[in-house]
Amino acid sequence: MAVKVAFLQNSDCWGCHQSLLNLHLGLLNVLPALEIVYWPAVVDFKYDSLKAREDGEILVGFVEGSLRTKHDIAQTKLLRQKCALIVAFGSCSCYGNVHGLANQWSKDNLIKRKFSEVESIADGSGGEPTINTPGFADKIVPVDEIIKVDAYMSGCPPKPEAIASAIVFLLGQKPFPMNDLAFCNDCSIKDNCLLDKAKLCFGPITSIGCSLKCTSNNKPCVGCFGPAKTVDSRAEKLNNMVNNLDILSSGDKKNLYEFLPLFLNVPLMAGFDLAGDILKQVKKRGTLETHLANLPPTTEEIAGKIMGYLRDHRDFTEISNVCDTCPRIIGSKSTMTRVKRDYEGLPNMEDCFIEQGYLCMGPITKAGCGGMCIKVNSPCTGCYGQTEWGVNQAERFADTVLKGFNVSLSKDELLNQVKDHLGTFEKFTLAANRNFKGGE
Amino acid sequence: MGKEIVVDPVTRLEGHNVLKVKLGDDGTVQDVQFSITTTRFFEKFLEGRYCEHIPRITPRICGICPIPHHLTPTKAVEDAWGVQIPPAAYKLRQLLQNAKQYSSHALHFYALAAPDFLLGPMADPALRNVVHVINKMPDVGAMALKMMDFGQKLCQAIGGKSVHPIVAIPGGMKKPLDEDVRDLFLKQIEDQVEWTKKTVDIGLKVVEDYWDVVANVGVVPTYYVGMTKNGIHDIYDGDIRIVSPNGEKFDYPPQKYLDALGEHIPEHSYATHMYYKPAGYPEGIYRANTLAMINCADKMATPLADEALQAMRAKVGNISHHTFAYHWARLIELVESIEVIATLLQDDDVVNPDCKTLDVQPREGNGVGITEAPRGLLLYNIWSDAEGICKKANLLVATNHNIAGIEKTLMHVAKQVFEDKALDGLKLPDPWIK
């Protein structure tokens, strides 16, 4: 049975929707579950049709974009009224995004530049257009300043996989293959089993049917096909291993974080923030509210032990920033001796950007992207939002890198060498900074 | 009392628009207002930013065409600082720009436009969308999705992210394409060319089916703006070209844009009205986007696309004012983009690590960069201080070039519909999807 969803576009770029569309063939699995009742970019329902719906009639409303105009504010409030759940979809909605940098100036100054001063205005016209236009908000604020938000999905844009996973999760769909047999039956290296080498491999409890890419590359199965209806005999070995997770290598620990979301088809914790997130439930309440349907007892035991471990272990909260998912070496041969600008030279692909002298927002930015910018040799600029709020981000950055990275500069030297603090440290989040006055 | 017809919002396009048509007592069209209802003031908040950060901010202007919004300001900063880029970077950027063109044109044709034609203009609005097209024509739907996927994945492979890329920097590109990744895309070229041809066949069938509409509705003489390189169609680099309603062509180097492009601030829209300055406003109102590009080009850059261009010109003339021929023009550009992609993927410069000038220095100056985005000419003018901090920016973005032209076209069509009752006698085909 399809459920009703709505996608709202405030002042935005459409990119979150393009990211959803980037699932491409994957859309064919998601779309049949949705009855789209509002999505101006794609379907032909008009604003009046949204107004005409009953309160709470729509299950989930996705709010994309910044609150720049008075109409943005009005339609966001309307959507709240019509939806049972609201997801702040993307960094505009969560934090205001780059548009929040406009909060440095008063509304009048913004309007003057755009509608009166611009060099190409050539016929003496000018001034704020006021006919059939909604008017502008004085400054941009995050969506949760004007309505209650149930879930946040940050990222500019959020990754397609995270969006799909969130939709599937929110809609209560669990399209596991749930094949009868476990991965081990198909495994190409079963005579050379990774479990025998004390590698944490989830093959014994995971469904068959994948392309076996992981084990073919001598990497353990991370459970992405979900649970199998029966378990392989090797499951006992796995069950014993998860009794003592402390001895695992850090790589294996990272596999744990990967395993749970993939295996149980819940959103990745760092990319999607929701009280209903399975890991958050475990962390907050110590129990699991999400129903796990008909898992074999051994599977349930193994999943339970891992969740228990994550709940109690400090690594669970510490895998949180972009550096935690970055392949570059921290503590490399390089040391920052002055702050370099991004156009200078070319960084090498191995060492931490910061240690090579370039500013990278990785240490203070929420994980969830998988380091896509870093892979093309460009530092993180912070689009997933900050890991801590209500503090001076420039100082927090300096404190963090002076503590954990090869930097031979004092805090003052470092910060003085950065000419654009707002554009560097709060490019995506200035609107969410309540201490920022601005508006000159 | 007259009547007001309001379309709020205008759907299946990028951006935020409301259309109002005012009719008098006698049914005549009094006014048409196409209002763009938001703007975000990039022209202001780029001030004070590091110039090299601008290309990492401005892609947020458009999530459908973030690639041109990444490359164009990079070119503007390079122009301001007098920076040259290695040939490998130039080709890599061309490839990136064409990958975007390919996915965007496929998306536009299948997701935004096709539902109108495949279901017919009188279809139930609840069904007139790409989701329904995919459900009813799964083979075509899957093909369309695989085309978009190819373009977007190539954008991601080069740009780092397909939405809001990061790889370009004043001086070149931060990283070339990996060789093994390049090979994976090369393997898919044959299929993609095949699907592009199938798409063109579908498009031509639509044109034939709707010929009465194409030939008679919204045929509006205007000026056109586009970009060509020595007269040849190019979407990464070239000069601004203006075409007059009767086909005269005028070229301007990017730095001379203020001689050619004027902005009028309307009272009813946050997007401004652009016009050809020597002709004045409103006489000089021009249109942008695919048909404008096709009208500007002496010829296409690649053989199959040029053949397609000649076929179109044989049917609609050298300069076409047919609004519905925009779709046709888009398909010609689609063909060119896959041909360019195929050629560049075989060029070892796209995997050449020598793709960044190392000794880049900021200097005080004013630089202009242009490219042709999928929706029209894109222009950035950036003023840098001696330290490379942005003092001022002027942006003339793709869709904005088209707003006045769209409104002018809507006025023409409104008169056709409400005064001449032109729709009554139109021949419409049986919908493909019933």
mmCIF file of N, CA, C and O in Angstrom, chain B residues 276-351:
data_model
loop_
_atom_site.group_PDB
_atom_site.id
_atom_site.type_symbol
_atom_site.label_atom_id
_atom_site.label_comp_id
_atom_site.label_asym_id
_atom_site.label_seq_id
_atom_site.Cartn_x
_atom_site.Cartn_y
_atom_site.Cartn_z
ATOM 1 N N TYR B 276 18.788 42.615 -25.360
ATOM 2 C CA TYR B 276 19.956 43.017 -26.150
ATOM 3 C C TYR B 276 20.039 44.537 -26.105
ATOM 4 O O TYR B 276 19.172 45.236 -26.607
ATOM 5 N N LYS B 277 21.092 45.015 -25.493
ATOM 6 C CA LYS B 277 21.183 46.435 -25.138
ATOM 7 C C LYS B 277 21.042 47.388 -26.350
ATOM 8 O O LYS B 277 20.267 48.337 -26.274
ATOM 9 N N PRO B 278 21.748 47.123 -27.452
ATOM 10 C CA PRO B 278 21.608 48.048 -28.585
ATOM 11 C C PRO B 278 20.174 48.167 -29.087
ATOM 12 O O PRO B 278 19.806 49.187 -29.667
ATOM 13 N N ALA B 279 19.345 47.140 -28.860
ATOM 14 C CA ALA B 279 17.964 47.201 -29.352
ATOM 15 C C ALA B 279 17.022 47.810 -28.316
ATOM 16 O O ALA B 279 15.871 48.145 -28.631
ATOM 17 N N GLY B 280 17.467 47.934 -27.073
ATOM 18 C CA GLY B 280 16.639 48.532 -26.029
ATOM 19 C C GLY B 280 15.594 47.587 -25.461
ATOM 20 O O GLY B 280 15.391 46.480 -25.973
ATOM 21 N N TYR B 281 14.927 48.014 -24.364
ATOM 22 C CA TYR B 281 13.883 47.215 -23.730
ATOM 23 C C TYR B 281 12.544 47.845 -24.023
ATOM 24 O O TYR B 281 12.410 49.056 -23.923
ATOM 25 N N PRO B 282 11.523 47.106 -24.381
ATOM 26 C CA PRO B 282 11.441 45.642 -24.476
ATOM 27 C C PRO B 282 11.771 45.080 -25.865
ATOM 28 O O PRO B 282 11.744 43.865 -26.027
ATOM 29 N N GLU B 283 12.083 45.959 -26.830
ATOM 30 C CA GLU B 283 12.289 45.459 -28.202
ATOM 31 C C GLU B 283 13.384 44.407 -28.255
ATOM 32 O O GLU B 283 13.307 43.449 -29.019
ATOM 33 N N GLY B 284 14.413 44.588 -27.427
ATOM 34 C CA GLY B 284 15.560 43.691 -27.508
ATOM 35 C C GLY B 284 15.443 42.423 -26.674
ATOM 36 O O GLY B 284 16.434 41.704 -26.502
ATOM 37 N N ILE B 285 14.252 42.137 -26.137
ATOM 38 C CA ILE B 285 14.084 40.913 -25.329
ATOM 39 C C ILE B 285 14.550 39.701 -26.144
ATOM 40 O O ILE B 285 14.210 39.562 -27.315
ATOM 41 N N TYR B 286 15.356 38.899 -25.498
ATOM 42 C CA TYR B 286 15.854 37.713 -26.204
ATOM 43 C C TYR B 286 15.473 36.444 -25.472
ATOM 44 O O TYR B 286 15.024 36.478 -24.331
ATOM 45 N N ARG B 287 15.666 35.336 -26.161
ATOM 46 C CA ARG B 287 15.483 34.035 -25.521
ATOM 47 C C ARG B 287 16.823 33.311 -25.485
ATOM 48 O O ARG B 287 17.712 33.591 -26.290
ATOM 49 N N ALA B 288 16.954 32.407 -24.523
ATOM 50 C CA ALA B 288 18.183 31.634 -24.363
ATOM 51 C C ALA B 288 17.827 30.157 -24.462
ATOM 52 O O ALA B 288 16.736 29.813 -24.905
ATOM 53 N N ASN B 289 18.761 29.279 -24.024
ATOM 54 C CA ASN B 289 18.495 27.841 -23.962
ATOM 55 C C ASN B 289 18.662 27.203 -25.341
ATOM 56 O O ASN B 289 19.202 27.809 -26.248
ATOM 57 N N THR B 290 18.191 25.992 -25.519
ATOM 58 C CA THR B 290 18.622 25.155 -26.644
ATOM 59 C C THR B 290 18.312 25.735 -28.024
ATOM 60 O O THR B 290 19.167 25.740 -28.905
ATOM 61 N N LEU B 291 17.088 26.241 -28.201
ATOM 62 C CA LEU B 291 16.745 26.764 -29.532
ATOM 63 C C LEU B 291 17.615 27.976 -29.855
ATOM 64 O O LEU B 291 18.059 28.154 -30.996
ATOM 65 N N ALA B 292 17.887 28.797 -28.825
ATOM 66 C CA ALA B 292 18.743 29.962 -29.019
ATOM 67 C C ALA B 292 20.136 29.512 -29.446
ATOM 68 O O ALA B 292 20.744 30.079 -30.358
ATOM 69 N N MET B 293 20.646 28.473 -28.776
ATOM 70 C CA MET B 293 21.979 27.965 -29.105
ATOM 71 C C MET B 293 22.036 27.454 -30.546
ATOM 72 O O MET B 293 23.011 27.656 -31.271
ATOM 73 N N ILE B 294 20.958 26.773 -30.946
ATOM 74 C CA ILE B 294 20.907 26.218 -32.294
ATOM 75 C C ILE B 294 20.819 27.353 -33.320
ATOM 76 O O ILE B 294 21.436 27.316 -34.383
ATOM 77 N N ASN B 295 20.051 28.394 -32.967
ATOM 78 C CA ASN B 295 19.966 29.558 -33.869
ATOM 79 C C ASN B 295 21.307 30.288 -33.969
ATOM 80 O O ASN B 295 21.621 30.873 -35.000
ATOM 81 N N CYS B 296 22.077 30.264 -32.870
ATOM 82 C CA CYS B 296 23.364 30.964 -32.871
ATOM 83 C C CYS B 296 24.425 30.228 -33.695
ATOM 84 O O CYS B 296 25.308 30.851 -34.281
ATOM 85 N N ALA B 297 24.362 28.902 -33.686
ATOM 86 C CA ALA B 297 25.469 28.121 -34.245
ATOM 87 C C ALA B 297 25.473 28.156 -35.777
ATOM 88 O O ALA B 297 24.434 27.969 -36.415
ATOM 89 N N ASP B 298 26.665 28.384 -36.365
ATOM 90 C CA ASP B 298 26.801 28.193 -37.806
ATOM 91 C C ASP B 298 26.732 26.705 -38.107
ATOM 92 O O ASP B 298 26.173 26.277 -39.093
ATOM 93 N N LYS B 299 27.368 25.937 -37.245
ATOM 94 C CA LYS B 299 27.284 24.482 -37.357
ATOM 95 C C LYS B 299 27.548 23.842 -36.002
ATOM 96 O O LYS B 299 28.055 24.504 -35.089
ATOM 97 N N MET B 300 27.215 22.552 -35.873
ATOM 98 C CA MET B 300 27.495 21.833 -34.634
ATOM 99 C C MET B 300 28.952 21.366 -34.659
ATOM 100 O O MET B 300 29.578 21.299 -35.723
ATOM 101 N N ALA B 301 29.453 20.970 -33.487
ATOM 102 C CA ALA B 301 30.865 20.613 -33.383
ATOM 103 C C ALA B 301 31.153 19.177 -33.807
ATOM 104 O O ALA B 301 32.308 18.801 -33.984
ATOM 105 N N THR B 302 30.110 18.364 -33.927
ATOM 106 C CA THR B 302 30.324 16.933 -34.207
ATOM 107 C C THR B 302 29.450 16.487 -35.380
ATOM 108 O O THR B 302 28.406 17.099 -35.640
ATOM 109 N N PRO B 303 29.849 15.412 -36.077
ATOM 110 C CA PRO B 303 29.168 15.056 -37.341
ATOM 111 C C PRO B 303 27.695 14.668 -37.201
ATOM 112 O O PRO B 303 26.854 15.200 -37.937
ATOM 113 N N LEU B 304 27.368 13.766 -36.273
ATOM 114 C CA LEU B 304 25.966 13.329 -36.182
ATOM 115 C C LEU B 304 25.056 14.486 -35.785
ATOM 116 O O LEU B 304 23.947 14.640 -36.304
ATOM 117 N N ALA B 305 25.547 15.303 -34.850
ATOM 118 C CA ALA B 305 24.744 16.444 -34.401
ATOM 119 C C ALA B 305 24.554 17.431 -35.542
ATOM 120 O O ALA B 305 23.473 18.002 -35.719
ATOM 121 N N ASP B 306 25.591 17.629 -36.338
ATOM 122 C CA ASP B 306 25.467 18.580 -37.437
ATOM 123 C C ASP B 306 24.483 18.086 -38.488
ATOM 124 O O ASP B 306 23.707 18.854 -39.047
ATOM 125 N N GLU B 307 24.504 16.786 -38.706
ATOM 126 C CA GLU B 307 23.524 16.185 -39.620
ATOM 127 C C GLU B 307 22.103 16.444 -39.104
ATOM 128 O O GLU B 307 21.213 16.834 -39.864
ATOM 129 N N ALA B 308 21.936 16.261 -37.792
ATOM 130 C CA ALA B 308 20.619 16.484 -37.185
ATOM 131 C C ALA B 308 20.221 17.952 -37.298
ATOM 132 O O ALA B 308 19.047 18.283 -37.511
ATOM 133 N N LEU B 309 21.194 18.849 -37.151
ATOM 134 C CA LEU B 309 20.912 20.284 -37.276
ATOM 135 C C LEU B 309 20.428 20.611 -38.689
ATOM 136 O O LEU B 309 19.454 21.340 -38.881
ATOM 137 N N GLN B 310 21.131 20.042 -39.687
ATOM 138 C CA GLN B 310 20.734 20.326 -41.073
ATOM 139 C C GLN B 310 19.315 19.815 -41.343
ATOM 140 O O GLN B 310 18.526 20.483 -42.017
ATOM 141 N N ALA B 311 18.987 18.660 -40.767
ATOM 142 C CA ALA B 311 17.639 18.107 -40.950
ATOM 143 C C ALA B 311 16.595 19.040 -40.330
ATOM 144 O O ALA B 311 15.526 19.286 -40.912
ATOM 145 N N MET B 312 16.904 19.577 -39.165
ATOM 146 C CA MET B 312 15.955 20.484 -38.515
ATOM 147 C C MET B 312 15.789 21.761 -39.338
ATOM 148 O O MET B 312 14.684 22.250 -39.538
ATOM 149 N N ARG B 313 16.924 22.283 -39.819
ATOM 150 C CA ARG B 313 16.852 23.542 -40.580
ATOM 151 C C ARG B 313 16.073 23.363 -41.876
ATOM 152 O O ARG B 313 15.388 24.282 -42.329
ATOM 153 N N ALA B 314 16.183 22.161 -42.458
ATOM 154 C CA ALA B 314 15.430 21.903 -43.682
ATOM 155 C C ALA B 314 13.925 22.016 -43.412
ATOM 156 O O ALA B 314 13.147 22.379 -44.291
ATOM 157 N N LYS B 315 13.546 21.719 -42.202
ATOM 158 C CA LYS B 315 12.112 21.718 -41.860
ATOM 159 C C LYS B 315 11.632 23.081 -41.327
ATOM 160 O O LYS B 315 10.545 23.526 -41.669
ATOM 161 N N VAL B 316 12.431 23.719 -40.464
ATOM 162 C CA VAL B 316 11.941 24.946 -39.812
ATOM 163 C C VAL B 316 12.695 26.207 -40.231
ATOM 164 O O VAL B 316 12.381 27.293 -39.749
ATOM 165 N N GLY B 317 13.660 26.081 -41.085
ATOM 166 C CA GLY B 317 14.408 27.262 -41.532
ATOM 167 C C GLY B 317 15.675 27.482 -40.730
ATOM 168 O O GLY B 317 15.870 26.865 -39.690
ATOM 169 N N ASN B 318 16.529 28.386 -41.231
ATOM 170 C CA ASN B 318 17.822 28.620 -40.576
ATOM 171 C C ASN B 318 17.676 29.253 -39.207
ATOM 172 O O ASN B 318 18.452 28.987 -38.304
ATOM 173 N N ILE B 319 16.696 30.146 -39.066
ATOM 174 C CA ILE B 319 16.393 30.714 -37.764
ATOM 175 C C ILE B 319 14.976 30.289 -37.422
ATOM 176 O O ILE B 319 14.041 30.559 -38.173
ATOM 177 N N SER B 320 14.839 29.576 -36.304
ATOM 178 C CA SER B 320 13.520 29.078 -35.918
ATOM 179 C C SER B 320 12.987 29.882 -34.733
ATOM 180 O O SER B 320 13.686 30.090 -33.754
ATOM 181 N N HIS B 321 11.750 30.331 -34.842
ATOM 182 C CA HIS B 321 11.102 31.020 -33.715
ATOM 183 C C HIS B 321 10.060 30.114 -33.055
ATOM 184 O O HIS B 321 9.250 30.571 -32.262
ATOM 185 N N HIS B 322 10.098 28.835 -33.401
ATOM 186 C CA HIS B 322 9.093 27.883 -32.910
ATOM 187 C C HIS B 322 9.431 27.448 -31.482
ATOM 188 O O HIS B 322 10.386 26.694 -31.265
ATOM 189 N N THR B 323 8.614 27.896 -30.535
ATOM 190 C CA THR B 323 8.906 27.564 -29.137
ATOM 191 C C THR B 323 8.937 26.054 -28.919
ATOM 192 O O THR B 323 9.784 25.546 -28.177
ATOM 193 N N PHE B 324 8.047 25.347 -29.582
ATOM 194 C CA PHE B 324 8.025 23.896 -29.370
ATOM 195 C C PHE B 324 9.222 23.185 -30.022
ATOM 196 O O PHE B 324 9.449 22.002 -29.794
ATOM 197 N N ALA B 325 9.974 23.918 -30.838
ATOM 198 C CA ALA B 325 11.181 23.316 -31.413
ATOM 199 C C ALA B 325 12.337 23.307 -30.410
ATOM 200 O O ALA B 325 13.402 22.745 -30.683
ATOM 201 N N TYR B 326 12.138 23.923 -29.239
ATOM 202 C CA TYR B 326 13.161 23.836 -28.179
ATOM 203 C C TYR B 326 13.518 22.384 -27.876
ATOM 204 O O TYR B 326 14.668 22.039 -27.625
ATOM 205 N N HIS B 327 12.498 21.525 -27.873
ATOM 206 C CA HIS B 327 12.757 20.112 -27.554
ATOM 207 C C HIS B 327 13.625 19.461 -28.625
ATOM 208 O O HIS B 327 14.508 18.676 -28.338
ATOM 209 N N TRP B 328 13.319 19.810 -29.857
ATOM 210 C CA TRP B 328 14.079 19.282 -30.997
ATOM 211 C C TRP B 328 15.537 19.740 -30.878
ATOM 212 O O TRP B 328 16.482 18.948 -30.987
ATOM 213 N N ALA B 329 15.702 21.036 -30.633
ATOM 214 C CA ALA B 329 17.051 21.588 -30.494
ATOM 215 C C ALA B 329 17.806 20.896 -29.356
ATOM 216 O O ALA B 329 19.002 20.623 -29.453
ATOM 217 N N ARG B 330 17.075 20.591 -28.293
ATOM 218 C CA ARG B 330 17.700 19.930 -27.141
ATOM 219 C C ARG B 330 18.253 18.566 -27.545
ATOM 220 O O ARG B 330 19.324 18.151 -27.103
ATOM 221 N N LEU B 331 17.510 17.867 -28.407
ATOM 222 C CA LEU B 331 17.969 16.538 -28.823
ATOM 223 C C LEU B 331 19.220 16.631 -29.693
ATOM 224 O O LEU B 331 20.092 15.771 -29.640
ATOM 225 N N ILE B 332 19.298 17.693 -30.489
ATOM 226 C CA ILE B 332 20.511 17.888 -31.301
ATOM 227 C C ILE B 332 21.711 18.109 -30.379
ATOM 228 O O ILE B 332 22.792 17.556 -30.579
ATOM 229 N N GLU B 333 21.481 18.892 -29.338
ATOM 230 C CA GLU B 333 22.563 19.110 -28.357
ATOM 231 C C GLU B 333 22.901 17.829 -27.586
ATOM 232 O O GLU B 333 24.048 17.605 -27.215
ATOM 233 N N LEU B 334 21.867 17.026 -27.348
ATOM 234 C CA LEU B 334 22.103 15.739 -26.669
ATOM 235 C C LEU B 334 23.049 14.876 -27.498
ATOM 236 O O LEU B 334 23.991 14.274 -26.982
ATOM 237 N N VAL B 335 22.789 14.833 -28.804
ATOM 238 C CA VAL B 335 23.633 14.046 -29.714
ATOM 239 C C VAL B 335 25.073 14.575 -29.662
ATOM 240 O O VAL B 335 26.027 13.808 -29.534
ATOM 241 N N GLU B 336 25.206 15.901 -29.733
ATOM 242 C CA GLU B 336 26.558 16.456 -29.710
ATOM 243 C C GLU B 336 27.279 16.084 -28.409
ATOM 244 O O GLU B 336 28.457 15.721 -28.416
ATOM 245 N N SER B 337 26.546 16.140 -27.285
ATOM 246 C CA SER B 337 27.226 15.886 -26.013
ATOM 247 C C SER B 337 27.759 14.454 -25.943
ATOM 248 O O SER B 337 28.887 14.240 -25.499
ATOM 249 N N ILE B 338 27.006 13.476 -26.421
ATOM 250 C CA ILE B 338 27.521 12.100 -26.328
ATOM 251 C C ILE B 338 28.675 11.904 -27.317
ATOM 252 O O ILE B 338 29.627 11.161 -27.037
ATOM 253 N N GLU B 339 28.634 12.609 -28.463
ATOM 254 C CA GLU B 339 29.769 12.504 -29.394
ATOM 255 C C GLU B 339 31.033 13.120 -28.792
ATOM 256 O O GLU B 339 32.127 12.569 -28.919
ATOM 257 N N VAL B 340 30.872 14.261 -28.134
ATOM 258 C CA VAL B 340 32.032 14.906 -27.500
ATOM 259 C C VAL B 340 32.563 14.015 -26.373
ATOM 260 O O VAL B 340 33.777 13.821 -26.232
ATOM 261 N N ILE B 341 31.651 13.455 -25.574
ATOM 262 C CA ILE B 341 32.064 12.579 -24.479
ATOM 263 C C ILE B 341 32.875 11.395 -25.032
ATOM 264 O O ILE B 341 33.939 11.049 -24.524
ATOM 265 N N ALA B 342 32.342 10.782 -26.114
ATOM 266 C CA ALA B 342 33.020 9.623 -26.699
ATOM 267 C C ALA B 342 34.434 9.991 -27.150
ATOM 268 O O ALA B 342 35.391 9.239 -26.916
ATOM 269 N N THR B 343 34.573 11.143 -27.782
ATOM 270 C CA THR B 343 35.897 11.565 -28.261
ATOM 271 C C THR B 343 36.843 11.848 -27.098
ATOM 272 O O THR B 343 37.990 11.392 -27.075
ATOM 273 N N LEU B 344 36.346 12.594 -26.128
ATOM 274 C CA LEU B 344 37.240 13.003 -25.029
ATOM 275 C C LEU B 344 37.632 11.839 -24.126
ATOM 276 O O LEU B 344 38.732 11.805 -23.575
ATOM 277 N N LEU B 345 36.722 10.874 -23.963
ATOM 278 C CA LEU B 345 37.075 9.727 -23.116
ATOM 279 C C LEU B 345 38.255 8.953 -23.704
ATOM 280 O O LEU B 345 38.991 8.272 -22.988
ATOM 281 N N GLN B 346 38.407 9.054 -25.041
ATOM 282 C CA GLN B 346 39.537 8.348 -25.672
ATOM 283 C C GLN B 346 40.808 9.177 -25.684
ATOM 284 O O GLN B 346 41.848 8.709 -26.147
ATOM 285 N N ASP B 347 40.713 10.407 -25.193
ATOM 286 C CA ASP B 347 41.858 11.312 -25.204
ATOM 287 C C ASP B 347 42.632 11.150 -23.902
ATOM 288 O O ASP B 347 42.072 11.339 -22.814
ATOM 289 N N ASP B 348 43.906 10.799 -23.979
ATOM 290 C CA ASP B 348 44.651 10.528 -22.755
ATOM 291 C C ASP B 348 44.852 11.759 -21.875
ATOM 292 O O ASP B 348 45.250 11.644 -20.718
ATOM 293 N N ASP B 349 44.572 12.936 -22.413
ATOM 294 C CA ASP B 349 44.659 14.124 -21.572
ATOM 295 C C ASP B 349 43.667 14.097 -20.402
ATOM 296 O O ASP B 349 43.913 14.740 -19.388
ATOM 297 N N VAL B 350 42.568 13.376 -20.535
ATOM 298 C CA VAL B 350 41.608 13.382 -19.420
ATOM 299 C C VAL B 350 42.089 12.527 -18.243
ATOM 300 O O VAL B 350 41.524 12.601 -17.154
ATOM 301 N N VAL B 351 43.138 11.726 -18.465
ATOM 302 C CA VAL B 351 43.725 10.981 -17.339
ATOM 303 C C VAL B 351 45.136 11.500 -17.029
ATOM 304 O O VAL B 351 45.875 10.882 -16.255
#
